[in-house]
Amino acid sequence: MYCGCYKTAWYKAWQGMTSIDKTAGDVNDQWLVDVTVGCEQAVRKLWGMTDDEWKDQGHSNNGNAYPDLGCVRREVYPWNEWEPDRLDELPALNLMMAEVAPKLEVRAVELPALTGSGENATVMQLGVFAKEDIAPGEVVLSETSMLTANNKLQDALCDACSADLPELDSSEADQVCECPECQAVFCSEACLSRADATYHRATCGNDLDTLLRDVPPAEAADSLYSLLLMRAIAMADVQECHPLDLNEVRLIWGDFHNLPITSAHFTAPSLTHENLTDSDRFDEGHGKLPRTLPWSFEHNIRLPIQMLEKMEIDHFAEPNYDLWVFNTLFAKFRGTASARLSGQAGSGRRARGPEVSAVHPMWCLANHSCDPNGGAGAVEGEG
């Protein structure tokens, strides 16, 4: 409820109230009542509905109008030991860059801060620069990532890199291969080998193929982010490491706020009947820290737990897969993942929303230019 997922919060509280054992006496769980009242008041305030309008279009008739996607804070949790100082990691970043873009290098750049906190405020960012001249049209960066996802169930896409598979009558069709255990299809033996070494053993035969596939266009982006999370979980499981320690995400910035969680910035919410009957006090419980990370019960709790269960990972016994880890990964994905439509260009089909997504850590550093300066470099778009 405090994250703004009012439809799920109301429904869960209603489920709790209707499941109370009436044979045990006249039981009225006031806490659950407070949740439903709080949700109703928040939605009324959101839509600006009067008492009469609410009576005419209350939850029973207008339940679909309850918002079910809220926001939480993007932050480096105090117990997060996997968030390195990226300025100290420049040597490691440049080793990674040299493998995929020999003519480029990563440097630290001092830029004006965009927070409005002061006229002369600056901030250190990472930027990608050319080490030597680059010819027009020259391919300067070629990076393959296993942290990919696609939300199409029947499209001909490589399970590993999500590249379009070649046509059956093409000369490249002979390179296509499949997993002998689950028939997952790969564009080449190289992709099959990389998949087996990085993630596929955690997903092979676990009935994950239909999860979040062929969703409505409005849900396409959220499904891709959740599928990226599923791939990250599988990669961490196979590689026996913490999800935040994967090479694909370890050095990615998640646009985290840098405010301390103190009483000056944060007011902890209190779930009391008095609190929830006053809309203004209800809003105060949200605190003063910025909330910019989309969050829902479905994509941040239910689906990740379902993924873990299908991979036979006990989420209660494995602290590596706690919910704060998923929040941190989503913050990184939503700031850096690239997306595209699947299928061949010029097919003439109508766009249905993003269908393929991937996280490329080196491409993240150069995904747009904030301050073009005649070819000297491009400041990263992720911050």
Tab-separated table of C-alpha atoms in Angstrom:
chain	number	residue	atom	x	y	z
A	1	MET	CA	0.000	0.000	0.000
A	2	TYR	CA	2.767	2.444	0.878
A	3	CYS	CA	4.411	1.712	-2.482
A	4	GLY	CA	1.209	2.747	-4.294
A	5	CYS	CA	0.021	-0.699	-5.400
A	6	TYR	CA	-3.495	-0.073	-4.147
A	7	LYS	CA	-5.331	-2.729	-6.128
A	8	THR	CA	-3.167	-5.589	-4.853
A	9	ALA	CA	-3.087	-4.199	-1.300
A	10	TRP	CA	-6.885	-3.866	-1.156
A	11	TYR	CA	-7.413	-7.349	-2.596
A	12	LYS	CA	-4.941	-9.027	-0.240
A	13	ALA	CA	-6.505	-7.316	2.773
A	14	TRP	CA	-9.979	-8.311	1.582
A	15	GLN	CA	-8.768	-11.908	1.182
A	16	GLY	CA	-7.484	-11.824	4.748
A	17	MET	CA	-10.755	-10.499	6.140
A	18	THR	CA	-12.879	-13.064	4.297
A	19	SER	CA	-10.653	-15.952	5.427
A	20	ILE	CA	-11.074	-15.211	9.148
A	21	ASP	CA	-12.550	-18.199	10.960
A	22	LYS	CA	-16.024	-16.925	11.892
A	23	THR	CA	-16.637	-19.982	14.069
A	24	ALA	CA	-14.029	-18.654	16.501
A	25	GLY	CA	-16.238	-15.697	17.360
A	26	ASP	CA	-16.952	-12.237	16.042
A	27	VAL	CA	-13.422	-11.453	14.884
A	28	ASN	CA	-12.737	-8.089	13.252
A	29	ASP	CA	-9.118	-7.640	12.232
A	30	GLN	CA	-8.837	-3.861	12.455
A	31	TRP	CA	-5.418	-3.827	10.785
A	32	LEU	CA	-6.831	-5.338	7.588
A	33	VAL	CA	-9.773	-2.938	7.722
A	34	ASP	CA	-7.306	-0.048	8.005
A	35	VAL	CA	-5.507	-1.223	4.876
A	36	THR	CA	-8.700	-1.282	2.802
A	37	VAL	CA	-9.724	2.139	4.137
A	38	GLY	CA	-6.268	3.548	3.438
A	39	CYS	CA	-6.338	2.255	-0.143
A	40	GLU	CA	-9.798	3.646	-0.774
A	41	GLN	CA	-8.860	7.066	0.587
A	42	ALA	CA	-5.670	7.195	-1.444
A	43	VAL	CA	-7.502	6.300	-4.676
A	44	ARG	CA	-10.256	8.813	-3.948
A	45	LYS	CA	-7.663	11.525	-3.467
A	46	LEU	CA	-5.767	10.435	-6.588
A	47	TRP	CA	-8.839	10.674	-8.820
A	48	GLY	CA	-10.356	13.663	-6.982
A	49	MET	CA	-13.632	11.840	-6.292
A	50	THR	CA	-16.310	13.240	-4.004
A	51	ASP	CA	-18.230	11.118	-1.481
A	52	ASP	CA	-21.162	10.768	-3.870
A	53	GLU	CA	-18.902	9.833	-6.802
A	54	TRP	CA	-17.163	7.230	-4.668
A	55	LYS	CA	-20.479	5.696	-3.645
A	56	ASP	CA	-21.505	5.497	-7.306
A	57	GLN	CA	-18.113	4.223	-8.527
A	58	GLY	CA	-16.620	2.474	-5.527
A	59	HIS	CA	-14.349	-0.550	-5.520
A	60	SER	CA	-17.069	-2.984	-6.529
A	61	ASN	CA	-17.750	-1.071	-9.757
A	62	ASN	CA	-14.437	0.647	-10.373
A	63	GLY	CA	-11.821	-1.777	-9.044
A	64	ASN	CA	-9.866	-1.739	-12.288
A	65	ALA	CA	-9.207	1.976	-11.767
A	66	TYR	CA	-7.152	1.211	-8.658
A	67	PRO	CA	-3.493	1.887	-9.549
A	68	ASP	CA	-1.311	-1.180	-9.126
A	69	LEU	CA	2.116	0.187	-10.040
A	70	GLY	CA	3.901	2.409	-7.551
A	71	CYS	CA	7.440	3.584	-6.881
A	72	VAL	CA	10.127	2.932	-4.294
A	73	ARG	CA	13.501	4.480	-3.604
A	74	ARG	CA	16.563	3.782	-5.747
A	75	GLU	CA	19.275	3.371	-3.152
A	76	VAL	CA	22.415	1.534	-2.214
A	77	TYR	CA	21.188	-0.320	0.860
A	78	PRO	CA	23.453	0.097	3.914
A	79	TRP	CA	24.185	-3.648	3.967
A	80	ASN	CA	24.991	-3.805	0.224
A	81	GLU	CA	28.641	-4.914	0.096
A	82	TRP	CA	28.615	-5.424	-3.683
A	83	GLU	CA	28.510	-1.811	-4.877
A	84	PRO	CA	32.104	-0.797	-5.735
A	85	ASP	CA	33.476	2.708	-6.129
A	86	ARG	CA	33.477	2.884	-9.900
A	87	LEU	CA	36.162	5.549	-10.031
A	88	ASP	CA	38.496	3.103	-8.297
A	89	GLU	CA	37.545	0.453	-10.854
A	90	LEU	CA	38.826	2.326	-13.930
A	91	PRO	CA	41.632	-0.220	-14.586
A	92	ALA	CA	39.126	-3.093	-14.533
A	93	LEU	CA	36.702	-1.159	-16.725
A	94	ASN	CA	39.403	-0.445	-19.282
A	95	LEU	CA	40.412	-4.095	-19.396
A	96	MET	CA	36.797	-4.953	-20.200
A	97	MET	CA	36.591	-2.124	-22.749
A	98	ALA	CA	39.783	-3.253	-24.507
A	99	GLU	CA	38.204	-6.638	-25.243
A	100	VAL	CA	35.177	-5.191	-27.056
A	101	ALA	CA	36.403	-1.777	-28.268
A	102	PRO	CA	40.212	-1.538	-28.609
A	103	LYS	CA	40.059	2.074	-29.809
A	104	LEU	CA	38.091	3.302	-26.793
A	105	GLU	CA	38.887	3.921	-23.145
A	106	VAL	CA	36.972	4.904	-20.000
A	107	ARG	CA	37.927	8.081	-18.145
A	108	ALA	CA	36.612	9.995	-15.158
A	109	VAL	CA	35.095	13.357	-16.120
A	110	GLU	CA	34.088	16.258	-13.882
A	111	LEU	CA	30.756	17.697	-15.016
A	112	PRO	CA	28.320	20.315	-13.704
A	113	ALA	CA	25.834	18.715	-11.320
A	114	LEU	CA	22.253	18.667	-12.560
A	115	THR	CA	20.703	18.573	-9.093
A	116	GLY	CA	20.302	22.336	-8.742
A	117	SER	CA	22.052	22.306	-5.366
A	118	GLY	CA	24.507	25.074	-6.268
A	119	GLU	CA	25.797	27.164	-9.172
A	120	ASN	CA	29.316	25.731	-9.042
A	121	ALA	CA	28.478	22.184	-7.974
A	122	THR	CA	30.181	19.443	-9.979
A	123	VAL	CA	30.070	15.663	-10.047
A	124	MET	CA	32.495	13.019	-11.258
A	125	GLN	CA	31.112	10.802	-14.015
A	126	LEU	CA	32.527	8.085	-16.218
A	127	GLY	CA	32.902	8.780	-19.921
A	128	VAL	CA	33.993	6.836	-22.996
A	129	PHE	CA	36.700	8.429	-25.152
A	130	ALA	CA	38.445	7.567	-28.400
A	131	LYS	CA	42.137	6.702	-28.035
A	132	GLU	CA	42.772	7.090	-31.764
A	133	ASP	CA	41.017	8.297	-34.874
A	134	ILE	CA	37.881	6.396	-35.894
A	135	ALA	CA	36.815	6.306	-39.527
A	136	PRO	CA	33.213	7.149	-40.514
A	137	GLY	CA	31.064	4.021	-40.454
A	138	GLU	CA	33.697	1.969	-38.632
A	139	VAL	CA	32.415	-0.555	-36.090
A	140	VAL	CA	34.016	0.653	-32.902
A	141	LEU	CA	32.353	-1.551	-30.264
A	142	SER	CA	31.195	-5.148	-30.576
A	143	GLU	CA	29.945	-6.606	-27.296
A	144	THR	CA	28.136	-9.883	-26.658
A	145	SER	CA	26.153	-10.328	-23.457
A	146	MET	CA	24.391	-13.325	-21.959
A	147	LEU	CA	22.226	-11.016	-19.847
A	148	THR	CA	19.446	-10.859	-22.434
A	149	ALA	CA	15.692	-11.448	-22.562
A	150	ASN	CA	12.864	-11.697	-25.058
A	151	ASN	CA	9.141	-11.842	-24.377
A	152	LYS	CA	8.060	-13.607	-27.585
A	153	LEU	CA	7.045	-17.249	-27.214
A	154	GLN	CA	7.270	-18.461	-30.815
A	155	ASP	CA	9.627	-15.980	-32.514
A	156	ALA	CA	12.836	-17.435	-33.947
A	157	LEU	CA	15.340	-15.989	-31.482
A	158	CYS	CA	18.528	-17.343	-29.954
A	159	ASP	CA	17.925	-18.367	-26.354
A	160	ALA	CA	21.296	-16.943	-25.312
A	161	CYS	CA	21.898	-13.682	-27.165
A	162	SER	CA	18.304	-13.124	-28.442
A	163	ALA	CA	19.581	-12.519	-31.974
A	164	ASP	CA	17.237	-13.349	-34.849
A	165	LEU	CA	17.810	-16.891	-36.077
A	166	PRO	CA	18.662	-17.216	-39.789
A	167	GLU	CA	16.064	-18.308	-42.313
A	168	LEU	CA	15.860	-22.081	-42.805
A	169	ASP	CA	16.940	-21.843	-46.451
A	170	SER	CA	19.930	-19.576	-45.741
A	171	SER	CA	23.559	-20.638	-45.642
A	172	GLU	CA	23.776	-19.668	-41.957
A	173	ALA	CA	20.984	-22.090	-40.972
A	174	ASP	CA	23.493	-24.907	-40.488
A	175	GLN	CA	24.963	-23.033	-37.527
A	176	VAL	CA	21.720	-23.237	-35.527
A	177	CYS	CA	21.722	-25.851	-32.767
A	178	GLU	CA	19.582	-26.817	-29.794
A	179	CYS	CA	19.978	-28.082	-26.264
A	180	PRO	CA	19.604	-31.894	-26.323
A	181	GLU	CA	17.754	-31.817	-22.993
A	182	CYS	CA	15.153	-29.055	-23.409
A	183	GLN	CA	15.319	-28.170	-27.141
A	184	ALA	CA	16.154	-24.514	-26.462
A	185	VAL	CA	17.474	-23.090	-29.747
A	186	PHE	CA	20.763	-21.223	-30.160
A	187	CYS	CA	22.161	-19.332	-33.129
A	188	SER	CA	25.523	-21.125	-32.944
A	189	GLU	CA	27.583	-23.665	-31.033
A	190	ALA	CA	29.440	-20.722	-29.492
A	191	CYS	CA	26.216	-19.345	-27.984
A	192	LEU	CA	25.220	-22.809	-26.743
A	193	SER	CA	28.612	-23.191	-25.088
A	194	ARG	CA	28.439	-19.724	-23.497
A	195	ALA	CA	24.875	-20.387	-22.328
A	196	ASP	CA	25.848	-23.684	-20.698
A	197	ALA	CA	28.737	-22.015	-18.888
A	198	THR	CA	26.815	-18.956	-17.704
A	199	TYR	CA	23.097	-19.643	-17.113
A	200	HIS	CA	21.397	-22.495	-18.997
A	201	ARG	CA	21.916	-25.262	-16.424
A	202	ALA	CA	19.667	-23.313	-14.040
A	203	THR	CA	16.821	-22.944	-16.550
A	204	CYS	CA	17.066	-26.156	-18.591
A	205	GLY	CA	13.807	-28.123	-18.317
A	206	ASN	CA	12.391	-25.914	-15.538
A	207	ASP	CA	9.219	-24.807	-17.363
A	208	LEU	CA	10.285	-21.162	-17.564
A	209	ASP	CA	9.707	-20.784	-21.313
A	210	THR	CA	6.144	-19.464	-21.112
A	211	LEU	CA	6.695	-17.081	-18.212
A	212	LEU	CA	6.021	-13.443	-19.183
A	213	ARG	CA	5.769	-14.260	-22.910
A	214	ASP	CA	3.419	-12.684	-25.475
A	215	VAL	CA	2.149	-10.089	-23.013
A	216	PRO	CA	-0.040	-7.109	-24.059
A	217	PRO	CA	1.957	-4.167	-25.483
A	218	ALA	CA	1.402	-2.064	-22.358
A	219	GLU	CA	3.126	-4.732	-20.258
A	220	ALA	CA	6.001	-5.456	-22.656
A	221	ALA	CA	8.644	-3.310	-20.950
A	222	ASP	CA	7.886	-4.617	-17.455
A	223	SER	CA	7.982	-8.205	-18.708
A	224	LEU	CA	11.432	-7.668	-20.236
A	225	TYR	CA	12.836	-6.231	-17.008
A	226	SER	CA	11.490	-9.224	-15.084
A	227	LEU	CA	12.941	-11.622	-17.661
A	228	LEU	CA	16.320	-9.887	-17.291
A	229	LEU	CA	16.013	-10.492	-13.562
A	230	MET	CA	15.283	-14.173	-14.223
A	231	ARG	CA	18.377	-14.439	-16.428
A	232	ALA	CA	20.509	-12.718	-13.740
A	233	ILE	CA	19.261	-15.184	-11.105
A	234	ALA	CA	20.117	-18.110	-13.385
A	235	MET	CA	23.570	-16.669	-14.146
A	236	ALA	CA	24.339	-16.191	-10.447
A	237	ASP	CA	23.162	-19.719	-9.643
A	238	VAL	CA	25.294	-21.363	-12.354
A	239	GLN	CA	28.346	-19.194	-11.689
A	240	GLU	CA	27.938	-19.598	-7.909
A	241	CYS	CA	28.206	-15.898	-7.139
A	242	HIS	CA	26.048	-13.113	-5.746
A	243	PRO	CA	23.747	-11.629	-8.436
A	244	LEU	CA	25.199	-8.152	-7.801
A	245	ASP	CA	28.703	-9.520	-8.386
A	246	LEU	CA	28.035	-10.583	-11.984
A	247	ASN	CA	30.392	-8.894	-14.446
A	248	GLU	CA	27.383	-7.721	-16.439
A	249	VAL	CA	25.917	-5.677	-13.560
A	250	ARG	CA	28.642	-5.125	-10.942
A	251	LEU	CA	29.887	-1.824	-12.342
A	252	ILE	CA	26.567	-0.508	-13.652
A	253	TRP	CA	25.089	2.560	-11.964
A	254	GLY	CA	21.451	2.395	-10.858
A	255	ASP	CA	20.761	6.142	-10.462
A	256	PHE	CA	20.710	5.680	-6.696
A	257	HIS	CA	19.962	8.692	-4.492
A	258	ASN	CA	22.760	9.834	-2.192
A	259	LEU	CA	20.680	11.141	0.700
A	260	PRO	CA	21.196	9.610	4.154
A	261	ILE	CA	18.227	7.710	5.566
A	262	THR	CA	17.770	9.937	8.603
A	263	SER	CA	14.848	11.661	10.228
A	264	ALA	CA	15.660	14.744	8.144
A	265	HIS	CA	14.745	12.895	4.954
A	266	PHE	CA	12.631	9.920	5.964
A	267	THR	CA	9.506	9.478	8.048
A	268	ALA	CA	8.674	5.845	8.659
A	269	PRO	CA	5.002	5.063	7.924
A	270	SER	CA	2.766	3.934	10.740
A	271	LEU	CA	-0.229	1.741	10.032
A	272	THR	CA	-2.865	2.957	12.454
A	273	HIS	CA	-6.536	3.669	11.998
A	274	GLU	CA	-6.011	7.312	12.917
A	275	ASN	CA	-3.230	7.626	10.373
A	276	LEU	CA	-5.179	6.105	7.547
A	277	THR	CA	-8.349	8.130	7.985
A	278	ASP	CA	-6.453	11.346	7.253
A	279	SER	CA	-5.233	11.574	3.643
A	280	ASP	CA	-2.606	14.186	4.431
A	281	ARG	CA	-1.068	12.123	7.228
A	282	PHE	CA	-1.195	9.088	4.982
A	283	ASP	CA	0.963	10.897	2.400
A	284	GLU	CA	3.447	11.932	5.101
A	285	GLY	CA	4.182	8.266	5.698
A	286	HIS	CA	5.775	8.072	2.277
A	287	GLY	CA	8.724	10.150	3.501
A	288	LYS	CA	10.794	12.809	1.769
A	289	LEU	CA	13.293	10.626	-0.081
A	290	PRO	CA	12.828	10.465	-3.879
A	291	ARG	CA	10.935	7.441	-5.154
A	292	THR	CA	11.744	6.862	-8.813
A	293	LEU	CA	11.985	3.066	-9.148
A	294	PRO	CA	8.755	1.480	-10.490
A	295	TRP	CA	7.550	-1.252	-8.147
A	296	SER	CA	4.688	-3.724	-8.085
A	297	PHE	CA	3.782	-6.755	-5.999
A	298	GLU	CA	3.536	-8.827	-9.178
A	299	HIS	CA	6.962	-8.067	-10.683
A	300	ASN	CA	8.971	-7.438	-7.512
A	301	ILE	CA	7.665	-10.173	-5.222
A	302	ARG	CA	5.373	-12.811	-6.737
A	303	LEU	CA	7.148	-13.410	-10.045
A	304	PRO	CA	10.709	-13.466	-8.604
A	305	ILE	CA	9.626	-16.009	-5.990
A	306	GLN	CA	7.974	-18.094	-8.713
A	307	MET	CA	11.210	-17.959	-10.745
A	308	LEU	CA	13.249	-19.132	-7.762
A	309	GLU	CA	10.837	-21.980	-7.074
A	310	LYS	CA	11.024	-23.163	-10.697
A	311	MET	CA	14.842	-23.099	-10.476
A	312	GLU	CA	14.581	-25.080	-7.218
A	313	ILE	CA	16.208	-22.284	-5.213
A	314	ASP	CA	14.939	-21.862	-1.636
A	315	HIS	CA	14.495	-18.104	-1.370
A	316	PHE	CA	14.125	-18.342	2.415
A	317	ALA	CA	17.455	-20.149	2.796
A	318	GLU	CA	19.445	-18.222	0.174
A	319	PRO	CA	20.200	-14.610	1.247
A	320	ASN	CA	21.725	-13.943	-2.184
A	321	TYR	CA	18.190	-13.769	-3.556
A	322	ASP	CA	16.577	-11.411	-1.071
A	323	LEU	CA	14.061	-8.863	-2.330
A	324	TRP	CA	16.425	-5.902	-1.828
A	325	VAL	CA	18.792	-7.586	-4.297
A	326	PHE	CA	15.997	-7.621	-6.893
A	327	ASN	CA	15.258	-3.927	-6.244
A	328	THR	CA	18.930	-3.110	-6.828
A	329	LEU	CA	19.029	-5.130	-10.053
A	330	PHE	CA	15.839	-3.510	-11.338
A	331	ALA	CA	17.332	-0.065	-10.622
A	332	LYS	CA	20.353	-0.960	-12.738
A	333	PHE	CA	18.330	-2.560	-15.542
A	334	ARG	CA	15.882	0.324	-15.852
A	335	GLY	CA	18.703	2.816	-16.286
A	336	THR	CA	20.887	0.925	-18.736
A	337	ALA	CA	19.164	-1.960	-20.567
A	338	SER	CA	18.627	-1.487	-24.301
A	339	ALA	CA	15.586	-2.835	-26.140
A	340	ARG	CA	14.379	-3.436	-29.683
A	341	LEU	CA	11.697	-5.174	-31.727
A	342	SER	CA	12.444	-8.695	-32.911
A	343	GLY	CA	12.148	-9.819	-36.519
A	344	GLN	CA	13.747	-8.652	-39.715
A	345	ALA	CA	13.727	-4.964	-40.609
A	346	GLY	CA	11.236	-3.960	-43.271
A	347	SER	CA	8.834	-6.793	-42.481
A	348	GLY	CA	5.951	-4.315	-42.491
A	349	ARG	CA	4.406	-5.596	-39.276
A	350	ARG	CA	2.922	-3.214	-36.744
A	351	ALA	CA	5.083	-2.428	-33.710
A	352	ARG	CA	3.862	-4.276	-30.624
A	353	GLY	CA	6.172	-2.870	-27.973
A	354	PRO	CA	9.740	-3.823	-27.045
A	355	GLU	CA	10.372	-7.548	-27.479
A	356	VAL	CA	14.109	-8.021	-26.921
A	357	SER	CA	16.261	-6.494	-24.205
A	358	ALA	CA	19.868	-6.831	-23.058
A	359	VAL	CA	22.410	-5.368	-20.663
A	360	HIS	CA	25.824	-4.646	-22.182
A	361	PRO	CA	28.051	-3.090	-19.489
A	362	MET	CA	30.469	-1.381	-21.866
A	363	TRP	CA	27.720	-0.098	-24.156
A	364	CYS	CA	25.990	1.284	-21.049
A	365	LEU	CA	28.943	3.614	-20.548
A	366	ALA	CA	28.513	5.134	-24.001
A	367	ASN	CA	24.807	4.939	-24.685
A	368	HIS	CA	24.527	8.643	-25.484
A	369	SER	CA	26.557	11.827	-25.638
A	370	CYS	CA	25.686	14.569	-23.157
A	371	ASP	CA	28.323	16.998	-24.440
A	372	PRO	CA	29.630	16.306	-27.972
A	373	ASN	CA	33.054	17.848	-28.335
A	374	GLY	CA	34.225	17.095	-31.838
A	375	GLY	CA	34.819	13.390	-31.377
A	376	ALA	CA	36.837	13.397	-28.149
A	377	GLY	CA	34.315	11.261	-26.350
A	378	ALA	CA	30.803	10.654	-25.157
A	379	VAL	CA	29.700	10.945	-21.566
A	380	GLU	CA	27.704	7.951	-20.491
A	381	GLY	CA	23.948	8.195	-20.269
A	382	GLU	CA	23.648	6.094	-17.113
A	383	GLY	CA	25.446	8.586	-14.849
